[in-house]
CSV table of C-alpha atoms in Angstrom, one decimal:
chain,number,residue,atom,x,y,z
A,1,MET,CA,88.8,152.6,111.9
A,2,PRO,CA,85.6,151.6,110.0
A,3,GLU,CA,84.2,148.8,111.1
A,4,ARG,CA,85.0,145.5,109.2
A,5,ARG,CA,82.2,144.0,107.0
A,6,THR,CA,81.0,140.7,108.4
A,7,VAL,CA,79.8,137.4,106.4
A,8,ALA,CA,78.5,134.5,107.4
A,9,LEU,CA,78.6,131.1,105.5
A,10,VAL,CA,75.7,128.7,105.8
A,11,THR,CA,76.6,125.2,104.2
A,12,LEU,CA,74.2,122.5,102.7
A,13,GLY,CA,74.8,119.3,100.9
A,14,CYS,CA,77.9,117.3,101.2
A,15,ALA,CA,81.1,117.3,102.5
A,16,ARG,CA,82.7,118.8,99.1
A,17,ASN,CA,80.4,121.9,99.4
A,18,GLU,CA,81.9,122.3,103.1
A,19,VAL,CA,85.3,122.3,101.4
A,20,ASP,CA,84.1,125.3,98.9
A,21,SER,CA,82.4,127.2,101.9
A,22,GLU,CA,86.0,126.8,103.8
A,23,GLU,CA,87.6,128.1,100.2
A,24,LEU,CA,85.4,131.0,100.1
A,25,ALA,CA,85.9,131.8,104.1
A,26,GLY,CA,89.6,131.9,103.3
A,27,ARG,CA,89.1,134.3,100.2
A,28,LEU,CA,86.9,136.7,102.2
A,29,GLU,CA,89.1,136.7,105.6
A,30,ALA,CA,92.5,137.2,103.3
A,31,ASP,CA,90.6,140.5,101.7
A,32,GLY,CA,89.5,141.8,105.1
A,33,TRP,CA,86.3,140.7,105.9
A,34,GLN,CA,85.0,139.2,109.4
A,35,LEU,CA,83.7,135.7,109.4
A,36,VAL,CA,80.6,135.2,111.7
A,37,PRO,CA,78.9,131.7,112.7
A,38,ASP,CA,75.5,133.2,112.6
A,39,ALA,CA,73.6,134.8,109.7
A,40,ALA,CA,72.0,137.1,111.8
A,41,ASP,CA,75.2,139.0,112.9
A,42,ALA,CA,76.2,139.1,109.4
A,43,ASP,CA,76.2,142.0,106.7
A,44,VAL,CA,76.1,139.3,104.3
A,45,ALA,CA,75.1,135.8,104.6
A,46,VAL,CA,76.2,133.3,101.8
A,47,VAL,CA,74.3,130.1,101.5
A,48,ASN,CA,76.0,127.5,100.2
A,49,THR,CA,73.4,125.5,98.3
A,50,CYS,CA,73.2,121.7,97.0
A,51,GLY,CA,71.8,121.0,93.8
A,52,PHE,CA,71.2,117.4,93.7
A,53,VAL,CA,68.4,116.0,94.1
A,54,GLU,CA,64.7,117.9,95.0
A,55,ALA,CA,64.7,117.4,98.5
A,56,ALA,CA,68.2,119.3,98.7
A,57,LYS,CA,67.2,122.2,96.4
A,58,LYS,CA,64.0,122.8,98.4
A,59,ASP,CA,66.5,122.8,101.9
A,60,SER,CA,68.6,125.1,100.0
A,61,VAL,CA,65.8,127.3,98.9
A,62,ASP,CA,64.3,127.1,102.7
A,63,ALA,CA,68.1,128.3,103.9
A,64,LEU,CA,67.9,131.2,101.4
A,65,LEU,CA,64.3,132.4,102.5
A,66,GLU,CA,65.0,131.9,106.2
A,67,ALA,CA,68.3,134.3,105.6
A,68,ASN,CA,66.4,136.4,103.9
A,69,ASP,CA,63.8,136.9,106.8
A,70,LEU,CA,66.7,138.4,109.0
A,71,LYS,CA,67.2,141.4,106.6
A,72,GLY,CA,65.2,144.0,108.1
A,73,HIS,CA,65.5,142.9,111.4
A,74,GLY,CA,68.9,143.2,112.4
A,75,ARG,CA,72.6,143.7,111.0
A,76,THR,CA,72.1,141.4,107.6
A,77,GLN,CA,71.4,143.4,104.7
A,78,ALA,CA,71.8,140.9,101.6
A,79,VAL,CA,71.7,137.2,100.9
A,80,VAL,CA,73.7,135.5,98.3
A,81,ALA,CA,73.6,132.2,96.7
A,82,VAL,CA,76.4,130.2,95.9
A,83,GLY,CA,77.4,126.3,95.0
A,84,CYS,CA,75.8,123.7,93.0
A,85,MET,CA,72.1,125.1,93.0
A,86,ALA,CA,73.4,128.4,92.2
A,87,GLU,CA,75.9,127.3,89.6
A,88,ARG,CA,73.0,124.7,88.1
A,89,TYR,CA,70.5,127.3,87.7
A,90,GLY,CA,71.9,130.6,87.1
A,91,LYS,CA,69.4,132.8,86.2
A,92,GLU,CA,66.3,130.5,86.4
A,93,LEU,CA,66.9,130.4,90.0
A,94,ALA,CA,67.7,134.1,90.3
A,95,ASP,CA,64.1,134.8,88.6
A,96,ALA,CA,62.2,132.5,90.3
A,97,LEU,CA,64.0,133.8,93.9
A,98,PRO,CA,64.1,137.6,93.8
A,99,GLU,CA,64.5,137.5,97.6
A,100,ALA,CA,68.0,136.3,97.2
A,101,ASP,CA,69.8,139.6,96.3
A,102,ALA,CA,72.6,137.6,93.8
A,103,VAL,CA,73.2,134.2,92.4
A,104,LEU,CA,76.8,133.5,92.1
A,105,GLY,CA,78.3,130.5,90.0
A,106,PHE,CA,81.7,129.1,90.6
A,107,ASP,CA,83.5,131.6,88.1
A,108,ASP,CA,83.0,134.1,90.7
A,109,TYR,CA,84.8,132.1,93.6
A,110,ALA,CA,88.0,133.9,92.4
A,111,ASP,CA,86.6,137.2,93.4
A,112,ILE,CA,84.0,136.8,95.8
A,113,ALA,CA,84.9,139.4,97.9
A,114,ASP,CA,84.4,142.0,95.2
A,115,ARG,CA,81.0,140.5,94.5
A,116,LEU,CA,79.9,140.6,98.1
A,117,GLN,CA,81.2,144.4,98.1
A,118,THR,CA,79.4,145.4,95.2
A,119,ILE,CA,76.4,143.7,96.5
A,120,LEU,CA,76.8,145.3,99.6
A,121,SER,CA,77.2,148.9,98.4
A,122,GLY,CA,73.6,148.5,96.7
A,123,GLY,CA,75.1,147.5,93.3
A,124,HIS,CA,73.6,144.3,90.8
A,125,HIS,CA,75.3,141.5,89.6
A,126,THR,CA,74.1,139.4,86.6
A,127,ALA,CA,73.0,135.8,87.3
A,128,HIS,CA,75.0,133.7,85.2
A,129,ALA,CA,73.7,131.7,82.4
A,130,PRO,CA,74.3,128.0,83.0
A,131,ARG,CA,76.4,125.9,80.9
A,132,ASP,CA,77.5,122.1,80.5
A,133,ARG,CA,80.7,122.3,82.6
A,134,ARG,CA,82.4,119.2,80.7
A,135,ARG,CA,83.0,121.4,77.8
A,136,LEU,CA,85.2,123.5,79.6
A,137,LEU,CA,88.3,121.3,79.6
A,138,PRO,CA,89.4,118.7,77.1
A,139,LEU,CA,88.0,115.6,76.4
A,140,THR,CA,91.1,113.7,77.0
A,141,PRO,CA,91.7,113.4,80.9
A,142,VAL,CA,95.7,113.6,80.1
A,143,GLN,CA,95.1,116.9,78.5
A,144,ARG,CA,93.2,118.4,81.4
A,145,GLN,CA,96.0,119.6,83.6
A,146,ALA,CA,97.6,122.0,81.4
A,147,ALA,CA,94.2,123.6,80.7
A,148,ALA,CA,92.9,123.6,84.2
A,149,THR,CA,94.4,127.0,85.3
A,150,GLU,CA,91.9,128.7,82.9
A,151,VAL,CA,89.0,126.9,84.3
A,152,ALA,CA,87.1,128.0,87.7
A,153,VAL,CA,87.2,125.0,89.8
A,154,PRO,CA,86.6,125.1,93.3
A,155,GLY,CA,89.2,123.8,95.4
A,156,HIS,CA,92.0,123.6,93.1
A,157,GLY,CA,93.1,126.9,93.3
A,158,ALA,CA,96.8,128.4,92.2
A,159,PRO,CA,99.8,129.0,93.8
A,160,GLU,CA,99.1,132.0,95.9
A,161,ASP,CA,100.8,134.4,98.4
A,162,LEU,CA,98.2,133.9,101.4
A,163,PRO,CA,98.3,135.3,104.9
A,164,GLU,CA,99.8,133.6,107.6
A,165,GLY,CA,97.6,130.8,109.2
A,166,LEU,CA,94.8,130.4,106.1
A,167,ALA,CA,96.7,127.8,104.5
A,168,PRO,CA,99.8,125.7,103.7
A,169,ALA,CA,103.3,128.3,104.3
A,170,SER,CA,104.9,126.8,100.9
A,171,GLY,CA,104.0,125.0,97.8
A,172,PRO,CA,101.0,125.0,95.4
A,173,ARG,CA,97.9,125.5,97.8
A,174,THR,CA,94.2,126.2,97.9
A,175,LEU,CA,93.2,129.0,100.3
A,176,ARG,CA,91.3,127.8,103.2
A,177,ARG,CA,89.9,129.0,106.5
A,178,ARG,CA,88.4,126.3,108.9
A,179,LEU,CA,85.1,126.9,110.1
A,180,ASP,CA,85.0,124.9,113.2
A,181,ASP,CA,87.4,123.3,115.1
A,182,SER,CA,86.4,119.4,114.6
A,183,PRO,CA,89.1,117.0,115.0
A,184,VAL,CA,88.1,115.9,111.3
A,185,ALA,CA,87.8,117.8,107.9
A,186,SER,CA,87.5,116.9,104.3
A,187,VAL,CA,90.4,117.2,101.7
A,188,LYS,CA,89.3,117.4,98.2
A,189,LEU,CA,91.1,115.1,96.1
A,190,ALA,CA,89.2,115.7,92.6
A,191,SER,CA,86.5,117.3,91.0
A,192,GLY,CA,84.1,116.7,88.5
A,193,CYS,CA,82.9,113.4,87.2
A,194,ASP,CA,83.4,111.7,83.7
A,195,ARG,CA,80.7,108.8,84.3
A,196,ARG,CA,77.5,109.1,82.4
A,197,CYS,CA,74.8,107.8,84.8
A,198,SER,CA,71.6,108.3,83.5
A,199,PHE,CA,69.8,109.7,86.8
A,200,CYS,CA,72.6,112.1,87.6
A,201,ALA,CA,73.3,115.9,86.4
A,202,ILE,CA,76.2,116.5,88.6
A,203,PRO,CA,78.7,116.2,85.9
A,204,ALA,CA,77.2,119.1,83.9
A,205,PHE,CA,77.4,121.5,86.6
A,206,ARG,CA,80.4,120.2,88.4
A,207,GLY,CA,82.4,119.2,85.1
A,208,SER,CA,84.8,116.6,83.6
A,209,PHE,CA,86.9,114.9,86.2
A,210,LEU,CA,90.2,116.5,87.2
A,211,SER,CA,92.3,115.4,89.9
A,212,ARG,CA,94.3,117.8,92.4
A,213,ARG,CA,98.3,117.0,92.4
A,214,PRO,CA,99.5,115.1,95.2
A,215,ALA,CA,101.6,117.4,96.4
A,216,ASP,CA,98.6,119.7,97.0
A,217,VAL,CA,96.8,117.3,98.8
A,218,LEU,CA,99.8,116.5,101.1
A,219,SER,CA,100.0,120.6,101.8
A,220,GLU,CA,97.0,121.1,102.4
A,221,THR,CA,96.7,117.9,105.0
A,222,ARG,CA,100.1,118.8,106.8
A,223,TRP,CA,98.3,122.4,107.1
A,224,LEU,CA,94.8,120.8,108.5
A,225,ALA,CA,97.2,118.6,110.8
A,226,GLU,CA,98.6,121.7,112.6
A,227,GLN,CA,95.0,122.9,113.1
A,228,GLY,CA,94.5,120.1,114.9
A,229,VAL,CA,92.9,118.1,112.5
A,230,ARG,CA,93.4,114.0,113.3
A,231,GLU,CA,91.3,112.4,110.9
A,232,VAL,CA,91.0,113.7,107.0
A,233,MET,CA,88.4,112.1,104.7
A,234,LEU,CA,89.2,112.6,101.2
A,235,VAL,CA,86.6,113.6,99.0
A,236,SER,CA,85.3,113.9,95.1
A,237,GLU,CA,82.8,112.8,92.6
A,238,ASN,CA,84.3,109.5,92.3
A,239,ASN,CA,88.2,108.9,94.3
A,240,THR,CA,88.3,105.9,92.4
A,241,SER,CA,89.3,107.8,89.4
A,242,TYR,CA,92.2,109.4,91.1
A,243,GLY,CA,95.4,110.0,88.7
A,244,LYS,CA,93.6,108.9,85.7
A,245,ASP,CA,94.4,112.5,84.1
A,246,LEU,CA,97.8,112.5,85.8
A,247,GLY,CA,99.0,109.9,83.7
A,248,ASP,CA,98.4,107.3,87.0
A,249,ILE,CA,95.3,105.4,87.4
A,250,ARG,CA,96.8,104.1,90.7
A,251,LEU,CA,98.3,107.3,91.8
A,252,LEU,CA,95.7,106.9,95.0
A,253,GLU,CA,97.5,103.8,95.9
A,254,ALA,CA,100.8,105.9,96.1
A,255,LEU,CA,99.1,108.7,97.9
A,256,LEU,CA,97.4,106.8,100.9
A,257,PRO,CA,100.8,105.8,102.6
A,258,GLU,CA,102.1,109.2,102.3
A,259,LEU,CA,99.0,111.0,104.0
A,260,ALA,CA,98.5,108.3,106.8
A,261,ALA,CA,102.4,108.9,107.8
A,262,VAL,CA,101.6,113.2,108.1
A,263,ASP,CA,102.6,114.2,111.5
A,264,GLY,CA,99.6,114.3,113.8
A,265,ILE,CA,97.0,112.3,111.0
A,266,GLU,CA,95.7,109.5,112.8
A,267,ARG,CA,93.5,108.3,110.4
A,268,VAL,CA,92.8,108.6,106.4
A,269,ARG,CA,89.3,107.9,105.4
A,270,VAL,CA,88.3,107.6,101.5
A,271,SER,CA,84.8,108.2,100.3
A,272,TYR,CA,83.2,108.1,97.2
A,273,LEU,CA,84.4,104.7,95.5
A,274,GLN,CA,82.7,103.4,92.2
A,275,PRO,CA,82.8,99.4,92.7
A,276,ALA,CA,83.1,98.5,88.9
A,277,GLU,CA,86.4,101.3,89.0
A,278,MET,CA,87.9,99.3,92.3
A,279,ARG,CA,91.4,97.4,92.1
A,280,PRO,CA,93.0,94.5,94.0
A,281,GLY,CA,95.6,97.0,94.7
A,282,LEU,CA,93.7,99.8,95.6
A,283,ILE,CA,91.8,97.2,98.3
A,284,ASP,CA,95.1,95.9,99.5
A,285,VAL,CA,96.3,99.5,100.4
A,286,MET,CA,93.1,100.4,102.1
A,287,THR,CA,93.0,97.2,104.2
A,288,GLY,CA,96.6,97.2,104.8
A,289,THR,CA,98.0,100.4,105.6
A,290,PRO,CA,98.4,101.7,109.2
A,291,GLY,CA,96.3,104.7,109.3
A,292,VAL,CA,94.2,104.3,106.5
A,293,VAL,CA,90.9,103.2,107.8
A,294,PRO,CA,89.5,100.1,106.1
A,295,TYR,CA,86.2,101.9,105.2
A,296,PHE,CA,84.2,101.3,101.6
A,297,ASP,CA,81.7,104.0,100.7
A,298,LEU,CA,80.8,102.1,97.4
A,299,SER,CA,78.2,103.6,94.8
A,300,PHE,CA,76.1,100.2,94.2
A,301,GLN,CA,72.6,102.5,93.7
A,302,HIS,CA,71.1,99.2,92.6
A,303,SER,CA,72.0,95.4,92.4
A,304,ALA,CA,69.3,94.2,89.6
A,305,PRO,CA,71.4,94.2,86.2
A,306,ALA,CA,68.5,95.6,83.9
A,307,VAL,CA,68.1,98.3,86.1
A,308,LEU,CA,71.9,98.9,86.5
A,309,ARG,CA,72.1,99.1,82.6
A,310,ARG,CA,69.5,101.7,82.2
A,311,MET,CA,71.5,103.6,85.0
A,312,ARG,CA,74.5,103.3,82.8
A,313,ARG,CA,76.4,101.4,85.4
A,314,PHE,CA,77.7,98.1,85.8
A,315,GLY,CA,77.6,94.8,87.8
A,316,ASP,CA,75.1,92.7,89.8
A,317,THR,CA,74.2,91.5,93.1
A,318,ASP,CA,76.5,88.2,92.8
A,319,ARG,CA,79.2,90.3,91.7
A,320,PHE,CA,79.1,93.1,94.4
A,321,LEU,CA,78.7,90.6,97.3
A,322,GLU,CA,82.2,88.9,95.8
A,323,LEU,CA,83.8,92.2,95.9
A,324,LEU,CA,82.3,92.6,99.8
A,325,GLU,CA,83.7,88.8,100.4
A,326,GLY,CA,87.0,90.3,98.8
A,327,ILE,CA,87.4,93.3,100.9
A,328,ARG,CA,86.3,91.1,104.1
A,329,ALA,CA,88.8,88.7,103.6
A,330,LYS,CA,91.4,91.0,104.3
A,331,ALA,CA,89.6,93.2,106.8
A,332,PRO,CA,87.0,91.2,108.4
A,333,GLU,CA,85.7,94.1,110.4
A,334,ALA,CA,85.6,96.9,107.5
A,335,GLY,CA,83.0,99.1,107.1
A,336,VAL,CA,81.1,99.2,104.5
A,337,ARG,CA,78.1,102.1,103.4
A,338,SER,CA,76.2,102.7,100.1
A,339,ASN,CA,73.5,103.9,98.7
A,340,PHE,CA,70.5,103.1,96.8
A,341,ILE,CA,68.1,104.4,94.4
A,342,VAL,CA,64.5,102.5,94.3
A,343,GLY,CA,61.3,103.4,91.8
A,344,PHE,CA,63.8,103.8,88.9
A,345,PRO,CA,61.8,104.0,85.3
A,346,GLY,CA,61.2,100.4,84.2
A,347,GLU,CA,62.1,98.6,87.6
A,348,THR,CA,60.1,95.3,88.0
A,349,GLU,CA,58.8,93.8,91.1
A,350,ALA,CA,61.8,91.0,90.4
A,351,ASP,CA,64.2,93.5,89.9
A,352,LEU,CA,63.2,95.2,93.6
A,353,ALA,CA,63.1,91.7,94.8
A,354,GLU,CA,66.7,91.0,93.6
A,355,LEU,CA,68.0,94.6,95.3
A,356,GLU,CA,66.5,92.9,98.5
A,357,ARG,CA,68.3,89.7,98.3
A,358,PHE,CA,71.5,91.9,98.2
A,359,LEU,CA,70.9,94.2,101.0
A,360,THR,CA,70.0,90.8,103.1
A,361,HIS,CA,73.2,89.5,102.3
A,362,ALA,CA,75.8,92.3,101.9
A,363,ARG,CA,76.0,93.2,105.8
A,364,LEU,CA,76.0,96.7,105.1
A,365,ASP,CA,76.8,99.1,108.0
A,366,ALA,CA,75.3,102.6,106.6
A,367,ILE,CA,72.4,102.2,103.9
A,368,GLY,CA,71.0,105.6,102.2
A,369,VAL,CA,67.9,104.8,100.0
A,370,PHE,CA,66.2,107.2,98.0
A,371,GLY,CA,62.9,107.0,95.7
A,372,TYR,CA,63.6,108.2,92.0
A,373,SER,CA,62.4,111.8,90.5
A,374,ASP,CA,63.5,113.0,87.3
A,375,GLU,CA,66.3,115.1,87.6
A,376,ASP,CA,66.7,118.1,84.8
A,377,GLY,CA,69.2,117.5,81.9
A,378,THR,CA,69.2,113.8,82.7
A,379,GLU,CA,68.7,110.6,80.4
A,380,ALA,CA,66.4,109.4,82.5
A,381,ALA,CA,64.4,111.7,82.6
A,382,GLY,CA,62.9,111.0,79.4
A,383,TYR,CA,62.5,107.2,80.1
A,384,ASP,CA,59.5,105.3,79.9
A,385,GLY,CA,58.3,103.2,82.2
A,386,LYS,CA,58.3,105.7,84.8
A,387,LEU,CA,56.3,104.3,88.0
A,388,PRO,CA,53.3,106.5,89.6
A,389,GLU,CA,54.9,108.6,92.5
A,390,ASP,CA,52.8,106.4,95.1
A,391,GLU,CA,54.2,103.2,94.1
A,392,VAL,CA,57.6,104.8,94.6
A,393,ALA,CA,57.3,106.1,97.9
A,394,GLU,CA,55.7,102.5,98.8
A,395,ARG,CA,59.1,101.0,97.3
A,396,LEU,CA,60.9,103.7,99.1
A,397,ALA,CA,59.1,102.6,102.5
A,398,ARG,CA,59.6,99.2,101.8
A,399,LEU,CA,63.3,99.1,101.0
A,400,SER,CA,64.2,101.9,103.7
A,401,ARG,CA,62.5,99.3,106.4
A,402,LEU,CA,64.9,96.2,105.6
A,403,ALA,CA,67.8,98.8,105.4
A,404,GLU,CA,66.9,99.6,108.8
A,405,GLU,CA,66.5,96.1,109.7
A,406,MET,CA,69.8,95.3,107.9
A,407,THR,CA,72.0,97.7,109.4
A,408,ALA,CA,70.7,97.1,112.9
A,409,GLN,CA,72.0,93.2,112.8
A,410,ARG,CA,75.2,94.5,111.5
A,411,ALA,CA,75.6,96.7,114.4
A,412,GLU,CA,74.9,93.9,116.6
A,413,GLU,CA,77.7,91.9,115.4
A,414,ARG,CA,80.2,94.4,116.6
A,415,VAL,CA,78.9,93.6,120.0
A,416,GLY,CA,82.1,92.4,121.7
A,417,THR,CA,84.3,93.4,119.5
A,418,GLU,CA,87.2,96.1,120.3
A,419,VAL,CA,86.9,99.8,118.5
A,420,GLU,CA,89.1,102.6,118.7
A,421,VAL,CA,86.8,106.0,118.9
A,422,LEU,CA,88.0,109.2,118.1
A,423,VAL,CA,86.2,111.7,120.2
A,424,GLU,CA,84.4,114.5,118.6
A,425,SER,CA,82.0,116.1,121.7
A,426,VAL,CA,82.1,115.9,125.6
A,427,VAL,CA,78.7,117.1,127.1
A,428,PRO,CA,79.0,117.7,130.7
A,429,TYR,CA,76.7,115.0,132.8
A,430,ASP,CA,74.6,118.2,133.8
A,431,ASP,CA,73.9,119.4,130.6
A,432,ALA,CA,73.1,116.0,128.8
A,433,GLU,CA,69.4,114.7,128.4
A,434,ASP,CA,69.6,111.7,130.7
A,435,GLY,CA,71.1,114.2,133.8
A,436,ASP,CA,72.0,110.7,135.3
A,437,GLY,CA,75.5,112.5,137.1
A,438,ASP,CA,77.3,109.5,136.1
A,439,GLY,CA,79.7,111.7,134.2
A,440,PRO,CA,80.2,113.5,130.7
A,441,VAL,CA,78.6,112.2,127.5
A,442,VAL,CA,81.5,111.3,125.2
A,443,GLU,CA,80.5,110.6,121.6
A,444,GLY,CA,82.8,109.7,118.9
A,445,ARG,CA,83.4,107.6,115.9
A,446,ALA,CA,84.8,104.4,115.5
A,447,ALA,CA,86.4,103.4,112.0
A,448,HIS,CA,83.7,102.0,110.7
A,449,GLN,CA,81.7,105.0,111.2
A,450,ALA,CA,82.2,108.3,108.8
A,451,PRO,CA,81.3,111.9,109.8
A,452,GLU,CA,77.4,112.7,109.4
A,453,THR,CA,76.4,109.5,108.0
A,454,ASP,CA,77.1,106.2,109.5
A,455,GLY,CA,75.9,106.7,113.4
A,456,LEU,CA,78.1,107.5,116.3
A,457,THR,CA,79.9,105.5,119.1
A,458,THR,CA,79.1,106.6,122.8
A,459,LEU,CA,81.7,106.0,125.7
A,460,THR,CA,80.4,104.7,128.8
A,461,GLY,CA,81.4,105.9,132.4
A,462,ALA,CA,84.1,108.2,133.4
A,463,VAL,CA,86.3,108.7,129.9
A,464,ASP,CA,89.8,110.5,130.3
A,465,ALA,CA,89.0,111.9,127.1
A,466,ALA,CA,88.7,115.3,125.2
A,467,PRO,CA,87.7,116.0,121.5
A,468,GLY,CA,90.5,114.7,119.0
A,469,ARG,CA,91.6,111.8,121.5
A,470,PHE,CA,91.2,108.2,120.6
A,471,VAL,CA,89.7,106.0,122.9
A,472,ARG,CA,90.2,102.4,122.8
A,473,ALA,CA,87.2,100.5,123.8
A,474,ARG,CA,84.9,97.3,123.8
A,475,VAL,CA,81.3,97.8,122.5
A,476,VAL,CA,78.8,96.6,124.6
A,477,ALA,CA,75.4,97.4,123.0
A,478,ALA,CA,74.1,98.5,119.7
A,479,GLU,CA,70.9,101.0,119.4
A,480,GLY,CA,70.3,101.3,115.8
A,481,VAL,CA,73.1,101.7,113.7
A,482,ASP,CA,74.9,103.7,116.8
A,483,LEU,CA,77.0,101.7,119.2
A,484,VAL,CA,77.8,102.1,123.0
A,485,ALA,CA,81.3,101.2,123.7
A,486,GLU,CA,83.2,100.4,127.3
A,487,PRO,CA,86.7,102.3,127.5
A,488,LEU,CA,89.6,99.8,127.9
A,489,ASP,CA,92.4,100.8,130.3
A,490,GLY,CA,90.7,103.2,131.9
A,491,GLY,CA,89.3,105.5,129.3
A,492,ALA,CA,92.8,106.9,128.6
A,493,GLY,CA,92.8,108.6,124.9
A,494,GLY,CA,95.6,108.9,122.5
A,495,GLY,CA,96.4,111.3,120.0
A,496,ALA,CA,95.4,115.3,120.2
């Protein structure tokens, strides 16, 4: 019997890319490929790239080059680029990076196994010519669902007969294979975006907004629960638009309680929310539904009105503060995070001071600050009023210092409160850095902390918990955005 072909998936970028990698993994395993965690042990290394900002693109190129270095020193025979950067640049990336044996776009995902076999056999696959994927679906959202079957949209697969254990057993579903055993998993709620923010290229290569059907989201969530997942995080480019192409802009409010009721799922988290699209009913459901954590990942980007208008966005400092006040009136301990761009073309010192005023009063739990840089194909790339690079860097450093100070203060406010921590890792004390012998180092996340972005909570003492368990604890200290908490009731955890 011939040895099975092996493949490793290297994922960069956001949680949406992680879901796409698991779709590719499911398709490949269903076609007989063996998945391995280390690219050095794979016949083919598939790098799922990020194409959002310059730093992310550089990381993607570095990952491709690192995988290419494995060729000739072990099993690895080919390196393939997929994902946003591959979709966005196509042939241009292939020409600039000959180390990649192929650059595959989203249209290749359904035939990924055949594409890799061709490459492994010495064949050549021509990189695609990038196109504006917004033009692939009807302009009117309610007309898109019927046309979506003719367009390749990662995470929106058609019903298929799938091997046992790779996806939900019934109903329309997306082929998916988990690449880790974390008790947390992302679920794609939608793809694409209809907003036209002047700094963002994502809609051009991810396409127009397209919701997944509620039955598909529920089916996948039930399957994830069977795999040991205890928390699902809903991801898309804009979750607040969910359902508008299905004829019901309030569909998320109806779906969230259903997801929270799935047996085995104890937390549902919603990410990627647009402040201008937040509705009182959605806030009510997110703050008042058992199992749905009051967590608000709000895409503010700035708070000075003049800058926001040039960004093709809405709002201002006072309206944003009113939104936060309304949320906290319903859920005082709600978690809130956001990202901001500084040095945008035309940004004045007064604009920067207005953003500082917002950050000083907003009490955000986590803040990401990015310096503006031109992105190919965006409206802002053609704006006048560009700031010198050193000025952008100075403003970035200035806002980053303030963000660090403000988030540390917010973490300090949580000292003395009770939190429920989902345990994600347990390191035996003899393997832990402190080596104090007091017990294992147990780390997890409280409800206001999303995976990867918002800090961790470390549990003190001898904690009777394993990954996937929930532990009720009292916060006793804060270290930056991270918390230290003392388990209550002897540290016994619920859940898995």
